[in-house]
Short mmCIF file of C-alpha atoms and ligand atoms in Angstrom, two decimals:
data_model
loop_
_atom_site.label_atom_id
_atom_site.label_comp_id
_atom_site.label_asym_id
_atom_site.label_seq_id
_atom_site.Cartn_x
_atom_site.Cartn_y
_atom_site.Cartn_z
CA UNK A 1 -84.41 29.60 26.86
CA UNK A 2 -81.29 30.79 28.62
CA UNK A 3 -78.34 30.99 25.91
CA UNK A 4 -76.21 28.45 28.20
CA UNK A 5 -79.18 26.03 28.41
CA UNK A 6 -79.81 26.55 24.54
CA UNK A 7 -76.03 25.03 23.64
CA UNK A 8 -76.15 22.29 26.17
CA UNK A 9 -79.32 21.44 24.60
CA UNK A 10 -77.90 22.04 21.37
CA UNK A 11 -74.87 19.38 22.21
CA UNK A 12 -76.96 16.93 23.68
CA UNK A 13 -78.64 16.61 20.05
CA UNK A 14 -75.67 16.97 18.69
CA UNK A 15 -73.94 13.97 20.47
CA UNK A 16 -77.50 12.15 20.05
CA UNK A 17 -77.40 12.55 16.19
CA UNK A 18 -73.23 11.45 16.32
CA UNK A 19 -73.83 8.58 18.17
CA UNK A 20 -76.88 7.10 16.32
CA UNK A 21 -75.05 7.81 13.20
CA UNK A 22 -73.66 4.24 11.76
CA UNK A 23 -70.17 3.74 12.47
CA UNK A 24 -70.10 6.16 14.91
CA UNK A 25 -68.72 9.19 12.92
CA UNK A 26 -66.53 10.61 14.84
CA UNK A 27 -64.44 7.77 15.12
CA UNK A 28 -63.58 7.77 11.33
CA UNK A 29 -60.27 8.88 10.36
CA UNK A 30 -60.52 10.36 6.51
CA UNK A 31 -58.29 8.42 3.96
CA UNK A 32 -56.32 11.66 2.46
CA UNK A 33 -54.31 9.21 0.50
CA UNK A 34 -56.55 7.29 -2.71
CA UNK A 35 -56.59 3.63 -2.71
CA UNK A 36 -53.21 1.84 -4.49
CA UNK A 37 -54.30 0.48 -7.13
CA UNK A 38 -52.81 -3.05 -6.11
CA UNK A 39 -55.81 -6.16 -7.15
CA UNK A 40 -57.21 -4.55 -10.51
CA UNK A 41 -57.78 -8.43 -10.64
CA UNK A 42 -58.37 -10.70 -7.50
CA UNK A 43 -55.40 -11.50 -5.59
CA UNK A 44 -53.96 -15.02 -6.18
CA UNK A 45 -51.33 -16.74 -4.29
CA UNK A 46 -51.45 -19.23 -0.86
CA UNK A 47 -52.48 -18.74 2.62
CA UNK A 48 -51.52 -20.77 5.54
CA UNK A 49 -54.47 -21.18 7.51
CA UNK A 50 -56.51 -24.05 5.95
CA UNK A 51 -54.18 -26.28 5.82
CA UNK A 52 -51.42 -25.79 8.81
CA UNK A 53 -53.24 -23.22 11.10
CA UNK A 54 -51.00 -22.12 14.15
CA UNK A 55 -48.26 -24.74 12.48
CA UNK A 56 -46.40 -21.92 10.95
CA UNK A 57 -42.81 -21.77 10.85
CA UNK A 58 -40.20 -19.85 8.18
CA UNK A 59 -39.16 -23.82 7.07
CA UNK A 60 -42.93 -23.96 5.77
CA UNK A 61 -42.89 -20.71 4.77
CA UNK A 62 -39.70 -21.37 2.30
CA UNK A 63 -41.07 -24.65 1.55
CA UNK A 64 -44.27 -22.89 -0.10
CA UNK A 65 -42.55 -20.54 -1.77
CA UNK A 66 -40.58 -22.85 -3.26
CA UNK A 67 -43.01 -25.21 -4.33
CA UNK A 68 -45.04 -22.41 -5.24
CA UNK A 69 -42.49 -21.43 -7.79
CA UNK A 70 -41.25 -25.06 -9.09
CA UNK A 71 -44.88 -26.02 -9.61
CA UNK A 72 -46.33 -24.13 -11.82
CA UNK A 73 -48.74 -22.52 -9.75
CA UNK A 74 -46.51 -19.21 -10.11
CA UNK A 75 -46.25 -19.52 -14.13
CA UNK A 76 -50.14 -19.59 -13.46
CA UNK A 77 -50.99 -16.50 -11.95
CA UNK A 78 -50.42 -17.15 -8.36
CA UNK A 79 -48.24 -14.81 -6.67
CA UNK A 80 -48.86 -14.15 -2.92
CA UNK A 81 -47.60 -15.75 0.20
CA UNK A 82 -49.17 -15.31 2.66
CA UNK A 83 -48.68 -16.61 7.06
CA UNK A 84 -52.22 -16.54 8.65
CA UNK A 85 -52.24 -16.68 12.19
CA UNK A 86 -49.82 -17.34 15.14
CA UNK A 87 -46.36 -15.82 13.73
CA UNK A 88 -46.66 -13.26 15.84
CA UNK A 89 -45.79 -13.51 19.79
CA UNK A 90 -45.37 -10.71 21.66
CA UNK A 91 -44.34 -6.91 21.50
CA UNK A 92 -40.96 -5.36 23.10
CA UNK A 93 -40.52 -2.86 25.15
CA UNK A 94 -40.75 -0.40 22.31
CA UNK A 95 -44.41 -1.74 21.25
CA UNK A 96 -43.21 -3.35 18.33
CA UNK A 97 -44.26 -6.58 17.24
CA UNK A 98 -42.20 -9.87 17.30
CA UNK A 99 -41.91 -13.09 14.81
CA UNK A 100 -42.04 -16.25 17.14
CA UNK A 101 -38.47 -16.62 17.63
CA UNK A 102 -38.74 -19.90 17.79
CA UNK A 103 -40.26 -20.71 14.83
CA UNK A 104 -39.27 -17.58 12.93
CA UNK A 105 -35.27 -17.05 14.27
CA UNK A 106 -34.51 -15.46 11.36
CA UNK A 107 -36.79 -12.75 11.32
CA UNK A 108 -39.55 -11.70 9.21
CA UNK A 109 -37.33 -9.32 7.07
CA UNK A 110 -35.34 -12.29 6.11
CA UNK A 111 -38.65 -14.44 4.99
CA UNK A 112 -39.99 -11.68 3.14
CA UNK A 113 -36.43 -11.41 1.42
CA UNK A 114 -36.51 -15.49 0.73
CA UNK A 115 -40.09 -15.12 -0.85
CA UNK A 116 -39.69 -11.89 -3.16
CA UNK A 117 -36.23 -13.83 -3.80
CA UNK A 118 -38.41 -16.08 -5.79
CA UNK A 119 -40.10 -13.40 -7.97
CA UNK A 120 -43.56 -13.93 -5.98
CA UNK A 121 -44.67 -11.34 -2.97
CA UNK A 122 -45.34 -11.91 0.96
CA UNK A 123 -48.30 -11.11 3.23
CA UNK A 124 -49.24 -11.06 6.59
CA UNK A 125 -52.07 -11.33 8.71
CA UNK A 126 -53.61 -9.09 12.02
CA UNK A 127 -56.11 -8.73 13.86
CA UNK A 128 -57.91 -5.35 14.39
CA UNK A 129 -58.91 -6.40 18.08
CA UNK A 130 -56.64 -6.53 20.95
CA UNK A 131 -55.48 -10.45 20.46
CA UNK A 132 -55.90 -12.39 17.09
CA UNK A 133 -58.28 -14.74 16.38
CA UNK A 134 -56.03 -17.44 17.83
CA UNK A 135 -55.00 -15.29 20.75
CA UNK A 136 -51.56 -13.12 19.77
CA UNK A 137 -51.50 -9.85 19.87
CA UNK A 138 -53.09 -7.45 18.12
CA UNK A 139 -53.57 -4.30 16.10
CA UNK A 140 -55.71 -2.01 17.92
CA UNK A 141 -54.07 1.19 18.89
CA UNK A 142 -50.49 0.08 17.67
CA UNK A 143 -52.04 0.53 13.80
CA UNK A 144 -49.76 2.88 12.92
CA UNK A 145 -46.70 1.61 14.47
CA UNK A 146 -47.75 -2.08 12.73
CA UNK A 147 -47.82 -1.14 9.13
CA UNK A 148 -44.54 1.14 9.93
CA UNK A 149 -43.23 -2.45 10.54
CA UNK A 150 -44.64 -4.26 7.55
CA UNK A 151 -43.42 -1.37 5.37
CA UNK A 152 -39.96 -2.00 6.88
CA UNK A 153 -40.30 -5.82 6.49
CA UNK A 154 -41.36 -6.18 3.04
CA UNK A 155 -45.17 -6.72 3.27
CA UNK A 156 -46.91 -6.55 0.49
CA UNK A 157 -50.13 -7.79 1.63
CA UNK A 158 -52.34 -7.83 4.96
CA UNK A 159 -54.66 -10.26 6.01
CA UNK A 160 -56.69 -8.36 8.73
CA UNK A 161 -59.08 -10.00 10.93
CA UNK A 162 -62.18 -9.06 13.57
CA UNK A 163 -61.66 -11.16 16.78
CA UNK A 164 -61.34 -9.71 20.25
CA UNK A 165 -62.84 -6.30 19.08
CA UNK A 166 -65.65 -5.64 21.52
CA UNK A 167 -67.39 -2.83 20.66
CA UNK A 168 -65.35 -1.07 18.20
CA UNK A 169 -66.82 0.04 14.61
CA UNK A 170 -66.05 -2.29 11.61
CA UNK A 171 -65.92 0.87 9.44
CA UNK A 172 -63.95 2.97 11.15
CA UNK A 173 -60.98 -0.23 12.71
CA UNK A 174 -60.24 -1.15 9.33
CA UNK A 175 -60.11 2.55 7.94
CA UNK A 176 -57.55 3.41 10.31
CA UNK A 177 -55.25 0.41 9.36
CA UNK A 178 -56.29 1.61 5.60
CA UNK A 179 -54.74 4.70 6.38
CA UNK A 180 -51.71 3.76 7.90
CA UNK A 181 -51.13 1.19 5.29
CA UNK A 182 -51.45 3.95 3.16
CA UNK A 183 -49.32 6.41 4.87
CA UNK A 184 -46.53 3.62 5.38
CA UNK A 185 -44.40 4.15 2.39
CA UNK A 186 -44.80 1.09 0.76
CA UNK A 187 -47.53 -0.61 -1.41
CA UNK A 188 -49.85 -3.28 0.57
CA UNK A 189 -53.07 -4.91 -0.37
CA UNK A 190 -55.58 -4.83 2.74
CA UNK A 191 -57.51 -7.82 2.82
CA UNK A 192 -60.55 -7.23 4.90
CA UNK A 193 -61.56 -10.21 7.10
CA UNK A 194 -64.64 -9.23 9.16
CA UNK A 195 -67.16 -12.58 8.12
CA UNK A 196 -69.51 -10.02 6.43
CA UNK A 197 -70.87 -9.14 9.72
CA UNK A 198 -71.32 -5.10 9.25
CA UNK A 199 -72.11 -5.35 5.68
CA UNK A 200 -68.17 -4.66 4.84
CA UNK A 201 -69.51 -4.86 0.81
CA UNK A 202 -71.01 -1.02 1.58
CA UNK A 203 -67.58 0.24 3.08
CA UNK A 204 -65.12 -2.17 1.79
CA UNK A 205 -64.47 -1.12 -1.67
CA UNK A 206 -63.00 2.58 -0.07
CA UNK A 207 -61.10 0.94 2.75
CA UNK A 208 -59.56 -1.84 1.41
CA UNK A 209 -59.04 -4.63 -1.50
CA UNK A 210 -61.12 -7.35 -0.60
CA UNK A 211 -63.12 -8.58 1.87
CA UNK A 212 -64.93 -11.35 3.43
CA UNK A 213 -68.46 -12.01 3.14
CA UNK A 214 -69.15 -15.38 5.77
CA UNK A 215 -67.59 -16.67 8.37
CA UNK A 216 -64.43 -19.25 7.56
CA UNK A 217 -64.81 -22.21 5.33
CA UNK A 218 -64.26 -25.95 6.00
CA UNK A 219 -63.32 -28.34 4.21
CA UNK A 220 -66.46 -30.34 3.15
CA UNK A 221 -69.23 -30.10 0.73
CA UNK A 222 -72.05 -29.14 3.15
CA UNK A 223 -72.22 -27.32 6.50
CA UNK A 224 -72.08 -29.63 9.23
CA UNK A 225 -72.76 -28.40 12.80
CA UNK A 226 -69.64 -29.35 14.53
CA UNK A 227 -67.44 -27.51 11.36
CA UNK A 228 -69.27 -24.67 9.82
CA UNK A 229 -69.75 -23.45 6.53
CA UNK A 230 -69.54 -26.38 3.78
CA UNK A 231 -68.23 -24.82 0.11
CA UNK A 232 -72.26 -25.02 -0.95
CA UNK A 233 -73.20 -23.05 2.07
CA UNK A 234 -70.71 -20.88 1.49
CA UNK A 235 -71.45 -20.28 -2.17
CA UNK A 236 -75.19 -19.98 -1.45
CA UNK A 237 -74.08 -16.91 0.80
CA UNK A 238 -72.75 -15.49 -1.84
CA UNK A 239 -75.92 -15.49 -4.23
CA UNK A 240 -77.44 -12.42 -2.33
CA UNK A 241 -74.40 -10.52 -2.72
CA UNK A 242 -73.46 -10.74 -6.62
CA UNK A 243 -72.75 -7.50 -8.77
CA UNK A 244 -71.01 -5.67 -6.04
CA UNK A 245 -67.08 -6.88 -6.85
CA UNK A 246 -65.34 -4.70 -8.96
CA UNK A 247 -61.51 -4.33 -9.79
CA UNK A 248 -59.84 -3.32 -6.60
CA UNK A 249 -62.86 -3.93 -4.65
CA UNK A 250 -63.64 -8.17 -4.21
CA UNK A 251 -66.17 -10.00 -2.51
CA UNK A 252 -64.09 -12.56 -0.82
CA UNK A 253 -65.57 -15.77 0.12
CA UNK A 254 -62.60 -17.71 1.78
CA UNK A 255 -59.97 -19.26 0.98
CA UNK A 256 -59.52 -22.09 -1.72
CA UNK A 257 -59.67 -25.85 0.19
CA UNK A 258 -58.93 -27.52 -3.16
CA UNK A 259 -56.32 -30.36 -2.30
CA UNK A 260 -56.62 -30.57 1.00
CA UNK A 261 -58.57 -33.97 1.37
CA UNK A 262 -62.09 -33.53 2.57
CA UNK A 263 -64.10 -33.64 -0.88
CA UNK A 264 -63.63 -35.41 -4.18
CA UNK A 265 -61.80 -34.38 -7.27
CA UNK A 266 -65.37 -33.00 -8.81
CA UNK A 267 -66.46 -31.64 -6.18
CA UNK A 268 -63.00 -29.37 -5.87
CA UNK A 269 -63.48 -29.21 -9.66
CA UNK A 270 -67.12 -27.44 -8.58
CA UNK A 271 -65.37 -25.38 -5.72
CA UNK A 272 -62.80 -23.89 -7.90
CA UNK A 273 -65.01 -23.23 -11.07
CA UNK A 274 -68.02 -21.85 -8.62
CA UNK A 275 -65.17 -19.66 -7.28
CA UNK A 276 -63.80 -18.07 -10.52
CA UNK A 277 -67.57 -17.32 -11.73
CA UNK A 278 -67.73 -15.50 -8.27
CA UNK A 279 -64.44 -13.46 -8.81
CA UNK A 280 -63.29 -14.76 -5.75
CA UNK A 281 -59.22 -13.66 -4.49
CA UNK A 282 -57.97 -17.43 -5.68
CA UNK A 283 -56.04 -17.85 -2.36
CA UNK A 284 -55.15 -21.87 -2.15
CA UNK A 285 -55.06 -23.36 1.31
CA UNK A 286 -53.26 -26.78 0.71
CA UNK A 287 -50.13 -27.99 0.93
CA UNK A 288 -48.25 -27.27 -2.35
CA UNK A 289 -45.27 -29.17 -1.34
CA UNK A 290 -47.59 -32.28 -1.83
CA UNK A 291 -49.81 -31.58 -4.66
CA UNK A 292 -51.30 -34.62 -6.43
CA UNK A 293 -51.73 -34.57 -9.78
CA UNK A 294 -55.21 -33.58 -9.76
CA UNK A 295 -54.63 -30.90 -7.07
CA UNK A 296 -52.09 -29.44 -9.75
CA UNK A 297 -54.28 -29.69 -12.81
CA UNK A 298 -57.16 -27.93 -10.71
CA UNK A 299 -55.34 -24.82 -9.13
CA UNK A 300 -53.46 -24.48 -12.10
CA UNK A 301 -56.62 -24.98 -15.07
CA UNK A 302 -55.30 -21.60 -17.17
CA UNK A 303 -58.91 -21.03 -19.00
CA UNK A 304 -60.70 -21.15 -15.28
CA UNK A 305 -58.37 -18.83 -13.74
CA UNK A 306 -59.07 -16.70 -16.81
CA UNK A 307 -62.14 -16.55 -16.38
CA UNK A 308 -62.21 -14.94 -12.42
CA UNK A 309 -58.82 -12.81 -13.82
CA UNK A 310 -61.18 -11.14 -16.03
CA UNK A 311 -60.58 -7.44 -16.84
CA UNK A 312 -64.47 -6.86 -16.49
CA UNK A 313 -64.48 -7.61 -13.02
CA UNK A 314 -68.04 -8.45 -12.60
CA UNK A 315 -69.11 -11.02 -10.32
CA UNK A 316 -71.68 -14.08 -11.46
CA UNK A 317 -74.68 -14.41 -10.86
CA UNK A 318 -77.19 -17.41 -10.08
CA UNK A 319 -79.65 -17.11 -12.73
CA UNK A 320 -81.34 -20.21 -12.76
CA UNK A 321 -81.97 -22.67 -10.17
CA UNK A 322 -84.60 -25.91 -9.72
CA UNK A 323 -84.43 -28.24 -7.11
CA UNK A 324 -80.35 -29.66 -7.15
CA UNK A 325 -79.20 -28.08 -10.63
CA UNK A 326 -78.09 -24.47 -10.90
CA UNK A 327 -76.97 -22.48 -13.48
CA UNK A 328 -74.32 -19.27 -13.07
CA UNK A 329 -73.64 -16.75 -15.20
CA UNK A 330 -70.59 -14.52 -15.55
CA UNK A 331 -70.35 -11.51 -18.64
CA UNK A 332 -67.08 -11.19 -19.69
CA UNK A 333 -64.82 -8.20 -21.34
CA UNK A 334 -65.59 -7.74 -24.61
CA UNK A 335 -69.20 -9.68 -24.79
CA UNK A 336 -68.26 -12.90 -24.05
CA UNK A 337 -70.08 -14.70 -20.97
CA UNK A 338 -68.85 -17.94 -18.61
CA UNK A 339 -71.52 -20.05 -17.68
CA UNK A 340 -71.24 -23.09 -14.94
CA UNK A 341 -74.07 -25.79 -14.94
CA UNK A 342 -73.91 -27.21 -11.79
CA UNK A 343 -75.31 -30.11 -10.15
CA UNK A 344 -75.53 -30.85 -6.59
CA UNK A 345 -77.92 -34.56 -6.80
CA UNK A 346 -76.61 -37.70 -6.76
CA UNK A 347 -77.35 -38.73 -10.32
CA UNK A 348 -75.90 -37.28 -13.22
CA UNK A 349 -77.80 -34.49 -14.65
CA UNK A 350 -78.83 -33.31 -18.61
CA UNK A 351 -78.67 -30.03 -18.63
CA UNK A 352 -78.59 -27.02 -20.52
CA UNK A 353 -78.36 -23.10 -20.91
CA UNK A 354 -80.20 -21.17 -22.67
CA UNK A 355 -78.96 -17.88 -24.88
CA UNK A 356 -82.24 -16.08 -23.72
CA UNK A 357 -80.81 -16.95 -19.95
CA UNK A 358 -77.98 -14.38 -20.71
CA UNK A 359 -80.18 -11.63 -22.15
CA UNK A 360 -78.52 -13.42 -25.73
CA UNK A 361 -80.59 -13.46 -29.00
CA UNK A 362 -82.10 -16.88 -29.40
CA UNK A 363 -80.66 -16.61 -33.12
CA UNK A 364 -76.84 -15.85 -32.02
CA UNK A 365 -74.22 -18.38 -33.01
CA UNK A 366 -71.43 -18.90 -30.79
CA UNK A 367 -68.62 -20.97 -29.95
CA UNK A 368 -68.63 -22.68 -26.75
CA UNK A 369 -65.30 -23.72 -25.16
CA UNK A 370 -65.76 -26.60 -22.37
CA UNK A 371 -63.07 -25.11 -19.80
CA UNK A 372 -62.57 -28.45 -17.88
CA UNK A 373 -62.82 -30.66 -21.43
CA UNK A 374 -61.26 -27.94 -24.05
CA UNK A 375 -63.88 -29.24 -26.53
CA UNK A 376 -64.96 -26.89 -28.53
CA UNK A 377 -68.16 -26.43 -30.61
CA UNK A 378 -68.17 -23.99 -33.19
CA UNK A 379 -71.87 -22.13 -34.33
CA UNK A 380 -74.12 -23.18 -31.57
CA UNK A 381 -77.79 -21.61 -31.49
CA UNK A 382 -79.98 -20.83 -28.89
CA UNK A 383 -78.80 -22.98 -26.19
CA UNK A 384 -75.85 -25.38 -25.05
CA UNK A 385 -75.71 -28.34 -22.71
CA UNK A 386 -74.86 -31.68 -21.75
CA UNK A 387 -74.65 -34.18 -19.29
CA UNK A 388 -73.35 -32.80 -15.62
CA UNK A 389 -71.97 -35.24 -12.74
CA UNK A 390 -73.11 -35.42 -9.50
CA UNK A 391 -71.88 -32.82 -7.41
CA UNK A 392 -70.06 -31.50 -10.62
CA UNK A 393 -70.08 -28.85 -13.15
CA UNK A 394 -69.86 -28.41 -17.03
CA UNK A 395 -68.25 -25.05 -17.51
CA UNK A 396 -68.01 -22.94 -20.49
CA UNK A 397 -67.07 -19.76 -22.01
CA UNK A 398 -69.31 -18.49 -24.85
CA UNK A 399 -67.68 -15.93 -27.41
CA UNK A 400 -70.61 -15.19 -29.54
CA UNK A 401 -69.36 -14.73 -33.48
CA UNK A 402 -70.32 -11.75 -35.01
C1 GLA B 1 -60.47 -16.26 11.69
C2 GLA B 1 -60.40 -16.06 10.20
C3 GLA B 1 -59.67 -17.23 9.57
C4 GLA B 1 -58.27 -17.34 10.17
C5 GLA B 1 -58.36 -17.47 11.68
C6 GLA B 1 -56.99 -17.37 12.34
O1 GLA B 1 -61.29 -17.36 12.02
O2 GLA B 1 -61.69 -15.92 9.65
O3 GLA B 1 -59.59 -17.09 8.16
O4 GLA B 1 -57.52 -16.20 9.81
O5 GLA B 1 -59.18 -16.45 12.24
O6 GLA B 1 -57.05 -17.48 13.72
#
């Protein structure tokens, strides 16, 4: 074969091989800088979207961060704030993107100042397409120039989403933002919100801190067709995908609805208990200038939040299911396990785990802390159970005595 013809042949299978390569390699920027090591646990804090979606404002804003302080929700754990969608407006002449200067007339700068004024830390939220979900602008091909801006503003953490992307490669969008989040001077969390539509769990845990598994949440115990994903959909999503989180690297299956009116107080008991076996970013979505009492003592339940803040970072698993009742099963630093009995009937259920259920000796005592109760039994054998509500849970934390 003539030379010439040889090396056109030669690039043809070249380009062939590039192109059928996933995530098109040649579009992948390399990530010089390591990943900060910013959500060693998951994130917690409070994101706009659930509750006020485009209703965004810096009043609201302020008004979160304050209650988020004053309520205890900080003294909890709870630390981000974070505007969703529809800040944004436009860019200038310069490319840079612009608050709503309507609703945000001071300036971004000056909200970021206001919330890190009150000892918590602010996010954002983008879109790696060319318009956000809700249709402002977005990131693609200003990524560099963006996270200049966040750096400049005072982000600490960005929300970054997969609408109006066309063709582009999951992979390779969201490691260019990783790298100019990296290469922006300042320390952000990248929270990666692509619905778990190009397996993001293989990628993620290089590119960013956490990222989204389904598409978005509603607020209602099962999927309905006119609203999406109920929180028991959701959660069964999740099932298939256990044992991948790890500390700086979190499956994220939406935000929190707790509080915000479409289920009852058990079954948000079930949502946020389901959710800290999962390791789930504990991102509420309600209001928490108008927290009822039970809202409060939820979001704020110290040996729950304990339990998805732990140091282990593993992610629970199902490990027993028949017919409505469930049981999931979390290991824990230092050999100790959380375990949620869950029941999804109608009646109220008897139910019970077994030590052999969590690879335990049958023979092992243990003490057994009821996380929503904070009864305690001290030397239990072999299994532990009890009665669990409809739609509720019993969970517990096991510390086996040695
Ligand atoms: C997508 C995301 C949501 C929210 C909206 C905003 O649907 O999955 O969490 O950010 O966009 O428009």
């Amino acid at each position: 074969m003539h030379p010439l013809i040889q090396s056109a042949a030669h690039m043809l299978a070249l380009l062939g091989a590039l192109a059928a390569l996933p995530g098109h390699a040649h579009e992948t920027l390399k990530l010089d800088a390591p990943k900060p090591n910013l959500a060693p646990t998951p994130p917690m804090g409070w994101n706009s979207w659930n509750k006020f979606a485009c209703n965004v404002s810096e009043q609201l804003i302020r008004q979160q961060a304050d209650a988020m302080a004053a309520s205890g929700m900080k003294d909890a754990g709870y630390q981000y704030i974070v505007i969703d969608d529809c800040w944004q407006k436009s860019r200038d002449a310069d490319g840079n993107i612009q608050a709503d200067p309507e609703r945000f007339p001071s300036g971004i700068k000056a909200l970021a100042d206001y919330v890190h004024g009150k000892g918590l830390k602010f996010g954002l939220y983008s879109d790696a397409g060319s318009l956000t979900c809700a249709g402002r602008p977005g990131s693609a091909g200003r990524e560099f120039q963006d996270a200049r801006q966040y750096a400049k503003w005072g982000v600490d953490f960005l929300k970054y989403d997969w609408c109006h992307t066309g063709t582009r490669n999951a992979e390779a969008a969201y490691t260019i933002m990783a790298k100019a989040l990296r290469e922006s001077g300042r320390d952000i969390v990248l929270s990666i919100c692509e619905w778990g539509t190009d397996h993001p769990e293989r990628w993620g845990p290089t590119v960013g801190h956490l990222w989204r598994t389904t598409y978005d949440i509603y607020d209602g115990w099962k999927s309905t067709k006119d609203r999406g994903n109920g929180m028991t959909n959701i959660l069964d999503m999740q099932a298939e995908r256990g044992g991948r989180s790890a500390p700086n690297a979190w499956n994220d299956p939406d935000m929190l609805e707790v509080g915000n009116g479409g289920m009852t107080t058990t079954e948000y008991e079930s949502h946020f208990s389901l959710w800290a076996m999962l390791a789930a970013p504990l991102i509420a979505g309600n209001d928490l200038s108008k927290m009822d009492a039970d809202t409060l003592r939820i979001l704020t339940n110290k040996d729950v939040i304990a339990v998805d803040q732990d140091a282990l970072g593993q992610q629970g698993r199902r490990v027993w299911r028949q017919g409505d009742l469930e049981i999931w099963a979390r290991p824990l630093k230092g050999g100790e396990f959380a375990v949620v009995l869950f029941n999804r009937g109608e009646a109220p259920a008897e139910m019970k785990v077994g030590w052999d259920q969590l690879d335990l000796p049958a023979g092992l005592k243990a003490d057994v802390r009821d996380l929503w109760t904070q009864k305690v039994s001290k030397q239990v054998r072999g299994s532990y159970g009890g009665t669990v509500a409809p739609h509720g849970v019993v969970m517990v934390r096991i510390t086996p005595v040695l």
